[in-house]
Short mmCIF file of C-alpha atoms in Angstrom, two decimals:
data_model
loop_
_atom_site.label_atom_id
_atom_site.label_comp_id
_atom_site.label_asym_id
_atom_site.label_seq_id
_atom_site.Cartn_x
_atom_site.Cartn_y
_atom_site.Cartn_z
CA MET A 12 -6.44 22.74 -18.59
CA ASN A 13 -3.76 22.99 -21.28
CA SER A 14 -3.21 20.45 -24.03
CA ILE A 15 0.20 19.36 -22.64
CA TRP A 16 -1.36 18.36 -19.33
CA ASN A 17 -4.28 16.57 -20.98
CA LYS A 18 -1.92 14.60 -23.21
CA ASN A 19 0.55 13.75 -20.44
CA TYR A 20 -2.10 12.76 -17.93
CA ALA A 21 -3.90 10.57 -20.46
CA LEU A 22 -0.62 8.78 -21.22
CA PHE A 23 0.16 8.43 -17.52
CA LYS A 24 -3.29 7.12 -16.61
CA GLY A 25 -3.33 4.73 -19.55
CA ARG A 26 0.10 3.36 -18.69
CA PHE A 27 -0.24 3.29 -14.88
CA PRO A 28 -3.95 3.16 -13.98
CA GLN A 29 -3.38 1.85 -10.44
CA LEU A 30 -0.89 4.58 -9.60
CA ALA A 31 -3.30 7.16 -11.08
CA GLU A 32 -5.96 5.94 -8.64
CA MET A 33 -3.55 6.19 -5.72
CA LEU A 34 -2.48 9.71 -6.68
CA PRO A 35 -5.54 11.86 -7.47
CA ALA A 36 -4.84 14.47 -10.14
CA PRO A 37 -4.85 18.13 -9.05
CA GLU A 38 -7.85 20.20 -10.08
CA ASN A 39 -5.65 22.90 -11.55
CA PRO A 40 -2.18 21.55 -12.43
CA GLU A 41 -0.99 24.87 -13.92
CA LYS A 42 -1.81 26.68 -10.68
CA LEU A 43 -0.02 23.92 -8.77
CA ALA A 44 3.10 24.48 -10.89
CA GLU A 45 2.92 28.22 -10.23
CA SER A 46 2.77 27.58 -6.48
CA LEU A 47 5.91 25.43 -6.62
CA TRP A 48 8.09 27.18 -9.18
CA GLU A 49 8.92 30.55 -10.61
CA THR A 50 8.76 29.92 -14.35
CA GLY A 51 10.09 31.88 -17.30
CA HIS A 52 11.72 31.43 -20.66
CA SER A 53 15.36 30.79 -21.36
CA LYS A 54 17.47 32.64 -23.92
CA ALA A 55 16.73 29.79 -26.35
CA GLY A 56 12.99 30.25 -25.81
CA SER A 57 12.43 27.10 -23.78
CA LEU A 58 10.61 27.07 -20.47
CA THR A 59 12.80 27.17 -17.37
CA ALA A 60 12.10 27.46 -13.65
CA SER A 61 13.44 28.15 -10.17
CA GLU A 62 12.33 26.81 -6.79
CA GLY A 63 13.08 28.60 -3.56
CA GLY A 64 15.53 30.85 -5.35
CA ILE A 65 17.45 27.86 -6.78
CA ARG A 66 17.48 27.56 -10.56
CA LEU A 67 16.34 24.11 -11.72
CA HIS A 68 17.48 24.39 -15.32
CA SER A 69 19.72 26.52 -17.50
CA ALA A 70 18.67 30.09 -18.12
CA TYR A 71 20.17 29.83 -21.61
CA ASN A 72 19.31 26.45 -23.10
CA PRO A 73 17.75 23.75 -20.84
CA GLU A 74 17.56 21.18 -23.65
CA ARG A 75 21.27 21.49 -24.45
CA GLU A 76 22.12 21.32 -20.75
CA ALA A 77 20.10 18.10 -20.37
CA ALA A 78 21.56 16.60 -23.55
CA GLY A 79 25.09 17.22 -22.30
CA ALA A 80 24.36 15.73 -18.89
CA VAL A 81 22.79 12.59 -20.33
CA ALA A 82 25.43 12.12 -23.02
CA GLY A 83 28.25 12.43 -20.51
CA ALA A 84 26.77 10.09 -17.88
CA GLY A 85 27.95 6.87 -19.53
CA LEU A 86 24.43 5.46 -19.78
CA GLU A 87 25.30 3.63 -23.00
CA ASN A 88 27.30 1.15 -20.89
CA LYS A 89 24.67 0.71 -18.16
CA SER A 90 21.22 -0.83 -18.02
CA THR A 91 19.42 1.65 -15.76
CA ALA A 92 19.02 5.40 -15.32
CA VAL A 93 17.90 6.52 -11.87
CA PHE A 94 16.67 10.08 -11.35
CA TYR A 95 16.62 11.64 -7.90
CA GLY A 96 13.91 14.16 -8.65
CA PHE A 97 13.72 15.71 -12.11
CA GLY A 98 12.62 19.35 -12.02
CA LEU A 99 10.50 20.03 -15.09
CA GLY A 100 11.74 16.80 -16.67
CA TYR A 101 14.27 17.89 -19.31
CA HIS A 102 16.86 15.29 -18.27
CA VAL A 103 14.30 12.49 -18.08
CA ILE A 104 12.91 13.35 -21.52
CA GLU A 105 16.41 13.44 -23.02
CA ALA A 106 17.29 10.05 -21.49
CA ALA A 107 14.06 8.58 -22.86
CA ARG A 108 14.77 9.89 -26.34
CA SER A 109 18.43 8.88 -26.39
CA PHE A 110 18.12 5.51 -24.62
CA PRO A 111 14.53 4.24 -24.96
CA GLN A 112 15.68 0.63 -24.39
CA LYS A 113 17.11 1.36 -20.95
CA LYS A 114 15.27 1.01 -17.65
CA ILE A 115 14.35 4.43 -16.24
CA VAL A 116 13.48 4.89 -12.55
CA LEU A 117 11.96 8.20 -11.46
CA ILE A 118 12.08 8.92 -7.72
CA GLU A 119 9.97 11.73 -6.31
CA PRO A 120 8.48 11.85 -2.79
CA ASP A 121 5.91 14.52 -3.64
CA GLY A 122 3.09 13.86 -6.08
CA GLY A 123 2.62 17.60 -6.55
CA HIS A 124 6.07 18.00 -8.12
CA PHE A 125 5.39 15.09 -10.46
CA PHE A 126 2.05 16.46 -11.65
CA ALA A 127 3.42 19.99 -11.96
CA ALA A 128 6.11 18.72 -14.35
CA LEU A 129 3.43 16.98 -16.46
CA ALA A 130 1.62 20.31 -16.77
CA LEU A 131 4.58 22.11 -18.36
CA LEU A 132 6.60 19.81 -20.67
CA ASP A 133 5.67 17.09 -23.17
CA TRP A 134 6.52 13.71 -21.56
CA GLU A 135 5.29 11.51 -24.42
CA ASP A 136 8.75 10.02 -25.05
CA VAL A 137 9.07 9.10 -21.39
CA PHE A 138 5.79 7.19 -21.29
CA LYS A 139 6.88 5.28 -24.41
CA VAL A 140 9.83 3.73 -22.52
CA GLU A 141 9.03 0.06 -21.99
CA LYS A 142 11.08 -0.29 -18.80
CA LEU A 143 9.72 2.69 -16.91
CA VAL A 144 9.30 2.78 -13.12
CA ILE A 145 7.68 5.77 -11.46
CA ALA A 146 8.17 5.81 -7.70
CA VAL A 147 6.10 8.67 -6.30
CA GLY A 148 5.82 8.88 -2.55
CA CYS A 149 7.51 5.50 -2.22
CA PRO A 150 9.16 4.68 1.15
CA GLU A 151 12.94 5.05 1.02
CA GLU A 152 13.50 1.42 1.99
CA GLN A 153 11.71 0.16 -1.13
CA ILE A 154 13.64 2.26 -3.64
CA LEU A 155 16.61 -0.09 -3.76
CA HIS A 156 14.34 -3.00 -4.66
CA LEU A 157 12.87 -1.00 -7.55
CA ILE A 158 16.31 -0.29 -8.96
CA GLU A 159 17.59 -3.85 -8.66
CA ASP A 160 14.38 -5.57 -9.78
CA THR A 161 14.62 -6.09 -13.54
CA SER A 162 11.11 -7.54 -13.70
CA GLN A 163 9.45 -4.47 -12.20
CA VAL A 164 8.05 -2.10 -14.80
CA GLY A 165 5.33 0.14 -13.50
CA GLY A 166 4.27 2.93 -11.23
CA LEU A 167 4.45 2.83 -7.48
CA GLY A 168 2.87 5.15 -5.03
CA THR A 169 3.04 5.29 -1.25
CA GLY A 170 3.46 1.79 0.12
CA GLY A 171 4.03 0.26 -3.33
CA LEU A 172 6.04 -2.95 -3.52
CA ALA A 173 8.11 -4.57 -6.26
CA SER A 174 8.66 -8.30 -6.49
CA GLY A 175 10.82 -10.82 -8.31
CA GLY A 176 13.69 -10.26 -10.71
CA SER A 177 17.27 -9.28 -10.01
CA GLY A 178 19.57 -6.44 -10.93
CA SER A 179 22.51 -4.41 -9.73
CA ILE A 180 23.05 -0.87 -8.54
CA GLU A 181 26.52 -1.15 -10.09
CA ASP A 182 24.79 -1.30 -13.47
CA ALA A 183 22.91 1.97 -12.92
CA VAL A 184 23.64 5.64 -13.58
CA PHE A 185 22.36 7.97 -10.85
CA PHE A 186 21.29 11.47 -11.85
CA ASP A 187 21.60 13.24 -8.51
CA ILE A 188 21.27 16.96 -9.28
CA GLN A 189 21.06 19.14 -6.18
CA PRO A 190 18.35 21.59 -7.36
CA PHE A 191 16.04 18.63 -8.12
CA THR A 192 16.36 17.24 -4.57
CA ALA A 193 16.48 20.41 -2.46
CA HIS A 194 12.73 20.35 -1.76
CA ALA A 195 13.05 16.95 -0.01
CA GLU A 196 16.71 16.74 0.97
CA ALA A 197 16.17 14.46 3.99
CA TYR A 198 14.28 11.92 1.86
CA PHE A 199 16.93 11.81 -0.84
CA GLU A 200 19.76 11.71 1.71
CA ASN A 201 18.24 8.57 3.20
CA ILE A 202 18.14 7.01 -0.27
CA ARG A 203 21.78 7.97 -0.89
CA THR A 204 22.72 6.27 2.39
CA ILE A 205 20.84 3.10 1.44
CA ILE A 206 22.49 2.98 -1.99
CA LYS A 207 25.93 3.61 -0.49
CA ARG A 208 25.48 0.81 2.05
CA ASN A 209 24.40 -1.61 -0.66
CA LYS A 210 27.36 -0.74 -2.84
CA ARG A 211 29.57 -1.43 0.16
CA LYS A 212 27.76 -4.73 0.73
CA ASN A 213 28.35 -5.74 -2.90
CA GLU A 214 32.02 -4.81 -2.62
CA ILE A 215 32.32 -6.99 0.49
CA ASN A 216 30.59 -9.89 -1.25
CA ALA A 217 32.88 -9.58 -4.29
CA ALA A 218 36.00 -9.42 -2.13
CA THR A 219 34.83 -12.42 -0.12
CA LEU A 220 34.21 -14.40 -3.29
CA LYS A 221 37.71 -13.60 -4.50
CA LYS A 222 39.30 -14.49 -1.16
CA PHE A 223 37.48 -17.79 -0.64
CA GLY A 224 36.91 -18.82 -4.26
CA ARG A 225 39.15 -21.87 -4.02
CA LEU A 226 37.47 -23.07 -0.81
CA TRP A 227 33.95 -22.68 -2.21
CA CYS A 228 34.86 -24.46 -5.43
CA ARG A 229 36.39 -27.36 -3.51
CA ASN A 230 33.40 -27.67 -1.17
CA SER A 231 30.81 -27.33 -3.93
CA LEU A 232 32.45 -30.00 -6.10
CA ALA A 233 32.66 -32.37 -3.12
CA ASN A 234 28.99 -31.80 -2.27
CA LEU A 235 27.38 -31.85 -5.71
CA MET A 236 25.73 -35.23 -5.16
CA GLN A 237 23.90 -33.76 -2.16
CA MET A 238 21.67 -31.96 -4.65
CA GLU A 239 20.12 -35.35 -5.43
CA LYS A 240 19.67 -36.35 -1.79
CA CYS A 241 18.57 -33.22 0.07
CA LEU A 242 15.16 -31.58 0.11
CA PRO A 243 15.03 -28.00 -1.24
CA VAL A 244 13.75 -25.47 1.29
CA PRO A 245 10.75 -24.39 -0.85
CA GLU A 246 9.58 -28.02 -0.95
CA ALA A 247 9.70 -28.02 2.84
CA ALA A 248 7.71 -24.79 2.90
CA LYS A 249 4.83 -26.60 1.19
CA ALA A 250 4.11 -28.29 4.52
CA GLY A 251 2.69 -24.95 5.66
CA ALA A 252 3.55 -23.34 8.98
CA GLN A 253 -0.11 -22.23 9.43
CA ASP A 254 0.96 -18.79 10.66
CA LEU A 255 2.87 -20.30 13.58
CA PRO A 256 5.12 -17.83 15.44
CA PHE A 257 8.87 -18.35 14.98
CA LEU A 258 11.68 -17.70 17.46
CA ILE A 259 15.18 -17.09 16.10
CA CYS A 260 18.02 -17.83 18.53
CA GLY A 261 21.39 -16.20 17.91
CA ALA A 262 24.53 -16.68 19.99
CA GLY A 263 24.72 -13.16 21.39
CA PRO A 264 25.37 -12.64 25.12
CA SER A 265 21.72 -11.72 25.78
CA LEU A 266 20.60 -15.27 24.94
CA GLU A 267 21.78 -16.29 28.43
CA GLY A 268 18.71 -14.69 30.00
CA ILE A 269 16.36 -16.59 27.69
CA LEU A 270 17.81 -20.10 28.13
CA PRO A 271 15.92 -20.95 31.37
CA LEU A 272 12.65 -20.18 29.56
CA LEU A 273 13.52 -21.81 26.26
CA ALA A 274 11.86 -25.18 26.95
CA GLU A 275 8.58 -23.42 27.62
CA LEU A 276 9.05 -21.04 24.69
CA SER A 277 9.53 -24.03 22.39
CA LYS A 278 5.89 -24.92 23.07
CA LYS A 279 4.80 -21.51 21.81
CA ALA A 280 6.97 -21.06 18.69
CA VAL A 281 8.99 -22.82 16.01
CA ILE A 282 12.64 -22.57 17.12
CA VAL A 283 15.20 -21.54 14.48
CA CYS A 284 18.79 -21.68 15.70
CA VAL A 285 21.96 -20.33 14.07
CA GLU A 286 24.80 -22.83 14.23
CA THR A 287 26.81 -20.84 16.78
CA ALA A 288 23.97 -21.09 19.31
CA LEU A 289 23.42 -24.86 19.10
CA HIS A 290 25.77 -25.65 22.00
CA ALA A 291 23.89 -23.22 24.26
CA LEU A 292 20.44 -24.54 23.31
CA GLN A 293 21.46 -28.15 23.91
CA ARG A 294 22.97 -27.12 27.26
CA ALA A 295 19.47 -25.89 28.13
CA GLY A 296 18.01 -29.24 27.07
CA VAL A 297 16.35 -27.88 23.91
CA GLN A 298 16.67 -29.23 20.41
CA PRO A 299 15.74 -26.53 17.89
CA ASP A 300 13.34 -27.27 15.06
CA PHE A 301 15.73 -25.81 12.48
CA ILE A 302 19.50 -25.23 12.52
CA LEU A 303 21.03 -22.89 9.95
CA LEU A 304 24.60 -23.15 8.71
CA THR A 305 25.35 -21.22 5.52
CA ASP A 306 29.02 -20.30 5.98
CA PRO A 307 31.29 -22.60 3.91
CA GLN A 308 34.32 -22.27 6.15
CA PHE A 309 35.62 -25.09 8.34
CA TRP A 310 35.20 -22.92 11.43
CA ALA A 311 31.44 -22.77 10.84
CA TYR A 312 31.30 -26.56 10.85
CA ARG A 313 33.24 -26.56 14.14
CA HIS A 314 30.17 -25.05 15.83
CA ILE A 315 28.21 -28.27 15.29
CA ALA A 316 31.06 -30.79 15.20
CA GLY A 317 30.64 -33.59 17.72
CA LEU A 318 26.97 -32.73 18.33
CA SER A 319 23.79 -34.39 17.12
CA ALA A 320 20.23 -33.15 16.79
CA PRO A 321 17.99 -36.05 15.76
CA GLU A 322 14.84 -33.96 16.11
CA SER A 323 16.14 -30.97 14.13
CA PHE A 324 16.24 -30.09 10.44
CA LEU A 325 19.62 -28.79 9.29
CA ILE A 326 19.50 -26.12 6.57
CA THR A 327 22.66 -25.50 4.62
CA GLU A 328 23.90 -24.99 1.06
CA VAL A 329 26.00 -26.95 -1.36
CA SER A 330 29.21 -24.98 -0.70
CA ALA A 331 29.26 -25.85 3.03
CA TYR A 332 32.19 -27.74 4.50
CA PRO A 333 31.57 -31.38 3.41
CA ALA A 334 31.40 -32.78 6.95
CA VAL A 335 28.29 -30.65 7.52
CA PHE A 336 26.30 -33.14 5.45
CA ARG A 337 27.26 -35.91 7.89
CA PHE A 338 25.75 -34.07 10.85
CA PRO A 339 23.24 -36.40 12.64
CA CYS A 340 19.84 -34.74 12.30
CA ARG A 341 16.28 -35.46 11.22
CA ALA A 342 16.96 -34.35 7.63
CA THR A 343 19.14 -31.89 5.71
CA LEU A 344 17.50 -29.20 3.59
CA LEU A 345 19.24 -27.22 0.85
CA CYS A 346 18.87 -23.48 0.40
CA LYS A 347 20.03 -21.56 -2.65
CA SER A 348 23.78 -21.37 -3.06
CA GLN A 349 25.23 -17.86 -3.06
CA PHE A 350 28.28 -19.02 -5.00
CA PRO A 351 28.85 -19.80 -8.70
CA ILE A 352 29.00 -23.61 -8.89
CA GLY A 353 25.92 -24.33 -6.83
CA SER A 354 23.86 -21.54 -8.36
CA TRP A 355 24.85 -22.63 -11.89
CA PHE A 356 23.70 -26.22 -11.31
CA GLU A 357 20.47 -25.00 -9.71
CA GLU A 358 19.78 -22.82 -12.73
CA LYS A 359 20.53 -25.57 -15.25
CA LEU A 360 18.35 -28.08 -13.40
CA GLY A 361 15.57 -25.62 -12.67
CA ILE A 362 15.81 -26.42 -8.96
CA LYS A 363 14.24 -23.84 -6.68
CA THR A 364 16.23 -24.18 -3.48
CA GLY A 365 14.99 -21.02 -1.81
CA ASP A 366 17.13 -17.88 -1.59
CA LEU A 367 17.80 -17.10 2.06
CA GLY A 368 20.06 -14.22 1.11
CA SER A 369 23.63 -13.30 1.90
CA GLY A 370 23.08 -10.67 4.57
CA GLY A 371 26.48 -11.13 6.15
CA SER A 372 24.93 -12.75 9.22
CA VAL A 373 23.28 -16.17 9.33
CA ALA A 374 20.62 -14.47 11.48
CA SER A 375 19.28 -12.68 8.41
CA CYS A 376 19.04 -16.07 6.67
CA ALA A 377 17.11 -17.37 9.69
CA TRP A 378 14.65 -14.51 9.39
CA ASN A 379 14.27 -15.12 5.64
CA LEU A 380 13.56 -18.79 6.37
CA SER A 381 10.83 -17.83 8.84
CA HIS A 382 9.32 -15.48 6.29
CA LEU A 383 9.49 -18.13 3.56
CA PHE A 384 7.61 -20.55 5.81
CA GLY A 385 4.84 -17.97 6.15
CA ALA A 386 5.49 -16.62 9.64
CA LYS A 387 3.49 -13.52 10.46
CA GLU A 388 5.28 -13.02 13.79
CA VAL A 389 9.01 -13.57 14.34
CA TYR A 390 10.64 -13.25 17.75
CA THR A 391 14.39 -12.98 18.25
CA ALA A 392 16.72 -13.79 21.14
CA GLY A 393 20.48 -13.35 21.19
CA LEU A 394 20.52 -11.30 17.99
CA ASP A 395 22.55 -8.56 19.63
CA PHE A 396 24.79 -7.22 16.82
CA ALA A 397 26.63 -5.63 19.72
CA PHE A 398 28.81 -6.44 22.72
CA PRO A 399 26.64 -5.94 25.82
CA ASN A 400 28.75 -5.95 29.01
CA GLY A 401 31.86 -6.38 26.85
CA GLN A 402 30.88 -9.91 25.79
CA THR A 403 31.08 -11.16 22.22
CA HIS A 404 29.13 -14.45 22.57
CA ILE A 405 26.94 -16.21 25.10
CA LYS A 406 28.87 -18.08 27.78
CA GLY A 407 29.40 -21.70 26.82
CA SER A 408 28.93 -21.09 23.09
CA SER A 409 31.15 -23.01 20.71
CA ALA A 410 32.96 -19.76 19.84
CA GLU A 411 33.85 -19.13 23.48
CA GLN A 412 34.83 -22.77 24.01
CA THR A 413 37.16 -22.56 21.02
CA HIS A 414 38.87 -19.53 22.57
CA HIS A 415 39.46 -21.52 25.76
CA ALA A 416 40.69 -24.56 23.82
CA ILE A 417 43.37 -22.65 21.91
CA SER A 418 44.39 -20.32 24.71
CA THR A 419 47.82 -20.60 26.34
CA ARG A 420 49.40 -19.40 29.54
CA THR A 421 50.59 -16.20 27.86
CA ALA A 422 47.60 -15.77 25.53
CA GLY A 423 44.39 -16.37 27.45
CA ALA A 424 40.84 -16.48 26.08
CA GLU A 425 40.47 -12.78 26.92
CA LYS A 426 43.02 -12.02 24.22
CA PHE A 427 40.66 -13.30 21.54
CA THR A 428 37.71 -11.39 22.99
CA ALA A 429 39.78 -8.20 23.04
CA ALA A 430 40.80 -8.74 19.42
CA ILE A 431 37.16 -9.02 18.37
CA LEU A 432 36.13 -5.99 20.40
CA HIS A 433 38.78 -3.79 18.82
CA SER A 434 39.14 -5.17 15.31
CA ALA A 435 36.46 -3.32 13.40
CA ASN A 436 36.06 0.27 14.51
CA VAL A 437 34.30 -0.17 17.84
CA GLN A 438 31.71 2.53 18.45
CA LYS A 439 28.87 3.34 20.80
CA ALA A 440 25.27 2.82 19.80
CA GLU A 441 21.84 2.51 21.43
CA ASP A 442 20.00 -0.59 22.58
CA TYR A 443 16.22 -1.09 22.75
CA GLU A 444 16.04 0.59 26.15
CA GLY A 445 17.91 3.67 24.98
CA LYS A 446 21.09 2.67 26.81
CA ARG A 447 24.59 2.81 25.38
CA VAL A 448 26.02 -0.41 23.99
CA LEU A 449 29.26 -1.20 22.20
CA THR A 450 29.12 -2.35 18.58
CA ASP A 451 31.36 -2.05 15.53
CA SER A 452 31.13 -1.21 11.84
CA ARG A 453 30.86 -4.87 10.87
CA MET A 454 27.95 -5.52 13.23
CA LYS A 455 26.22 -2.33 12.13
CA MET A 456 26.43 -3.51 8.52
CA PHE A 457 24.83 -6.82 9.53
CA ALA A 458 22.11 -4.93 11.38
CA TRP A 459 21.47 -2.68 8.43
CA TRP A 460 21.03 -5.64 6.06
CA PHE A 461 18.52 -6.96 8.59
CA GLU A 462 16.77 -3.60 8.72
CA ALA A 463 16.48 -3.40 4.91
CA ARG A 464 14.93 -6.86 4.72
CA LEU A 465 12.37 -6.06 7.42
CA ALA A 466 11.38 -2.88 5.61
CA ALA A 467 10.78 -4.83 2.40
CA CYS A 468 8.48 -7.33 4.18
CA PRO A 469 6.17 -5.30 6.45
CA GLU A 470 3.61 -8.12 6.54
CA THR A 471 5.87 -10.03 8.96
CA LYS A 472 6.16 -8.38 12.37
CA THR A 473 9.43 -8.87 14.25
CA PHE A 474 10.01 -8.59 18.00
CA SER A 475 13.10 -8.82 20.23
CA LEU A 476 12.92 -10.63 23.55
CA CYS A 477 16.34 -9.22 24.51
CA PRO A 478 16.55 -5.42 24.96
CA GLN A 479 20.35 -5.42 25.36
CA GLY A 480 21.13 -5.69 21.63
CA LEU A 481 21.71 -2.99 19.02
CA LYS A 482 18.41 -1.26 18.24
CA ILE A 483 17.27 -2.17 14.72
CA PRO A 484 14.46 -0.15 13.11
CA GLY A 485 11.64 -2.51 12.27
CA ILE A 486 12.12 -4.70 15.36
CA THR A 487 9.85 -4.00 18.35
CA PRO A 488 11.11 -4.80 21.86
CA ALA A 489 8.86 -7.25 23.70
CA GLY A 490 9.06 -9.01 27.04
CA THR A 491 9.17 -12.79 27.19
CA ASP A 492 5.54 -12.76 28.37
CA ALA A 493 4.52 -11.64 24.88
CA LEU A 494 5.46 -15.10 23.64
CA LEU A 495 4.88 -17.13 26.82
CA ASN A 496 1.25 -15.98 26.97
CA LYS A 497 0.49 -17.34 23.51
CA LYS A 498 -1.34 -20.62 23.12
CA ASP A 499 0.48 -23.95 23.14
CA ILE A 500 1.21 -24.97 19.53
CA THR A 501 2.90 -28.31 20.24
CA GLU A 502 0.44 -30.30 18.10
CA GLU A 503 0.34 -27.81 15.22
CA LYS A 504 4.13 -27.58 15.17
CA ALA A 505 4.51 -31.36 15.18
CA ALA A 506 2.16 -31.63 12.21
CA PHE A 507 4.14 -28.97 10.35
CA LEU A 508 7.49 -30.67 10.99
CA ASP A 509 6.11 -34.12 10.17
CA GLY A 510 4.87 -32.72 6.87
CA ILE A 511 8.39 -31.63 6.01
CA ALA A 512 9.81 -35.03 6.91
CA LYS A 513 7.36 -36.71 4.51
CA GLU A 514 8.51 -34.69 1.48
CA LYS A 515 10.64 -36.67 -0.98
CA PRO A 516 14.10 -35.16 -1.56
CA CYS A 517 15.14 -36.89 -4.78
CA LEU A 518 15.13 -35.32 -8.24
CA PRO A 519 12.64 -36.59 -10.86
CA PRO A 520 14.15 -39.26 -13.18
CA SER A 521 14.48 -36.80 -16.09
CA GLN A 522 16.33 -34.34 -13.87
CA LYS A 523 18.62 -37.06 -12.53
CA THR A 524 19.78 -37.85 -16.06
CA ARG A 525 20.33 -34.17 -16.78
CA PHE A 526 22.18 -33.75 -13.48
CA GLN A 527 24.54 -36.63 -14.24
CA GLU A 528 25.29 -35.15 -17.67
CA LEU A 529 26.09 -31.77 -16.15
CA VAL A 530 28.40 -33.34 -13.55
CA LYS A 531 30.18 -35.43 -16.19
CA ASN A 532 30.84 -32.45 -18.47
CA PHE A 533 31.54 -29.86 -15.79
CA PRO A 534 32.93 -27.27 -16.23
CA ASP A 535 31.65 -26.57 -19.72
CA GLU A 536 32.08 -23.51 -21.93
CA ASP A 537 28.95 -21.82 -20.59
CA PHE A 538 30.18 -21.96 -17.00
CA LEU A 539 33.69 -20.80 -17.87
CA SER A 540 32.36 -17.92 -19.95
CA ARG A 541 30.40 -16.69 -16.93
CA TYR A 542 32.99 -17.37 -14.24
CA ALA A 543 36.35 -17.23 -15.98
CA PHE A 544 38.01 -16.06 -12.74
CA LEU A 545 37.31 -19.49 -11.20
CA LYS A 546 39.17 -21.40 -13.91
CA ASP A 547 42.33 -21.75 -11.80
CA TYR A 548 40.34 -23.25 -8.91
CA LEU A 549 38.60 -26.03 -10.85
#
């Protein structure tokens, strides 16, 4: 073996020993490189190569080509460099030399290509980069997490997972050079799609924040004192669900077929209900164990207005419509606020309220709650993300009742249904039985956020009791017998819920004093420096 390979592999193994164990080194790396690439020397004397007749690097001066590409990418203004493949590694080496303080993420589905590159060029500068992530053979769904996770520094092989931290794909430069990805085009195309969807999601979130900034500020300021009174979700999770199965109930049309069985199903699973489905569940004589309401708009509150659920825990956040906190229930739990005021107070107080995400649909928050409580099996009903039989919601839901309430002789309830069905690029898709079902671009985005979350948490298995909804990869269709045949967990569930009710919601005395100081001096310079665009709303 040559000295370049010995040096590179020693650096790689020393830096990433676990990844080195997962990816056994080739017996003859030089021969491996010869089998993948046609190598030669450029006019400048540097090594260059082609693969499948496609030139990977310049035939004249590969180093100068890489230097120009890196210098012109704008990496000086970003925190992360992401490489979709890398050929022999000229561009990666140049980025490491020019920006050693940046985070560098190397994506390559084939370990052979990675090792072949180590056999030909000196990668010492790359392995010196402190924030280096090597994703070799990593599933496409996990790549996004590696890019956005600022705490993750390491090597990941097939099935590798990152955890913790936060980041932004908007703060990354993507080196997507066609010759470097041609050997695995389908893999890289999937990653491009995932990145594109997430950029779209972030754009939607930013636009929503701008549109509803005044409302969220008003609600958050009115609800600040609730942070003293309500129990954070992670504190509730300490009660321990003991691997109990969870059933998430959405308000999709398919929930209608589950309602007659819901009383019996409640003996076999912990029931988590989105706020739009509460009317339907109570019509079936069932009080859910948890009700989720994370939308701060008045219309979200309307779904529970006039109802009561003395046996249920309501989970909401500090930016919810203020009347939400007067909802009659067993107790109100706080999840992490997705908006500036609540999140700023949580940070300053060190309160861990539990991030249930902002997946566009409260159903994704319901799944995150189930996962946070330790569920290993999650069942869903009424999570259609589609319009089976031309319906938008289950009959008798609060949404449908609202349409009837505001309808007139010349503008019936069907008018509102038609508006929903044709407002967001209606298109045909496939349900869990392979049949055609109507959905739209908005629902597909919700479903994709759900899909991405499931892929990141493979330890929790998810099943759908309703085959009529939009098929989501990661969710397995299951008949109601799959849950009905499980053992009765009434006693275990009662112990779990009683444990939550016993938790004390109040802040420690030291935190109460700090909280009162923050409220008295809010907004201060630190807040305004971070969220100057909210100044007009405060």
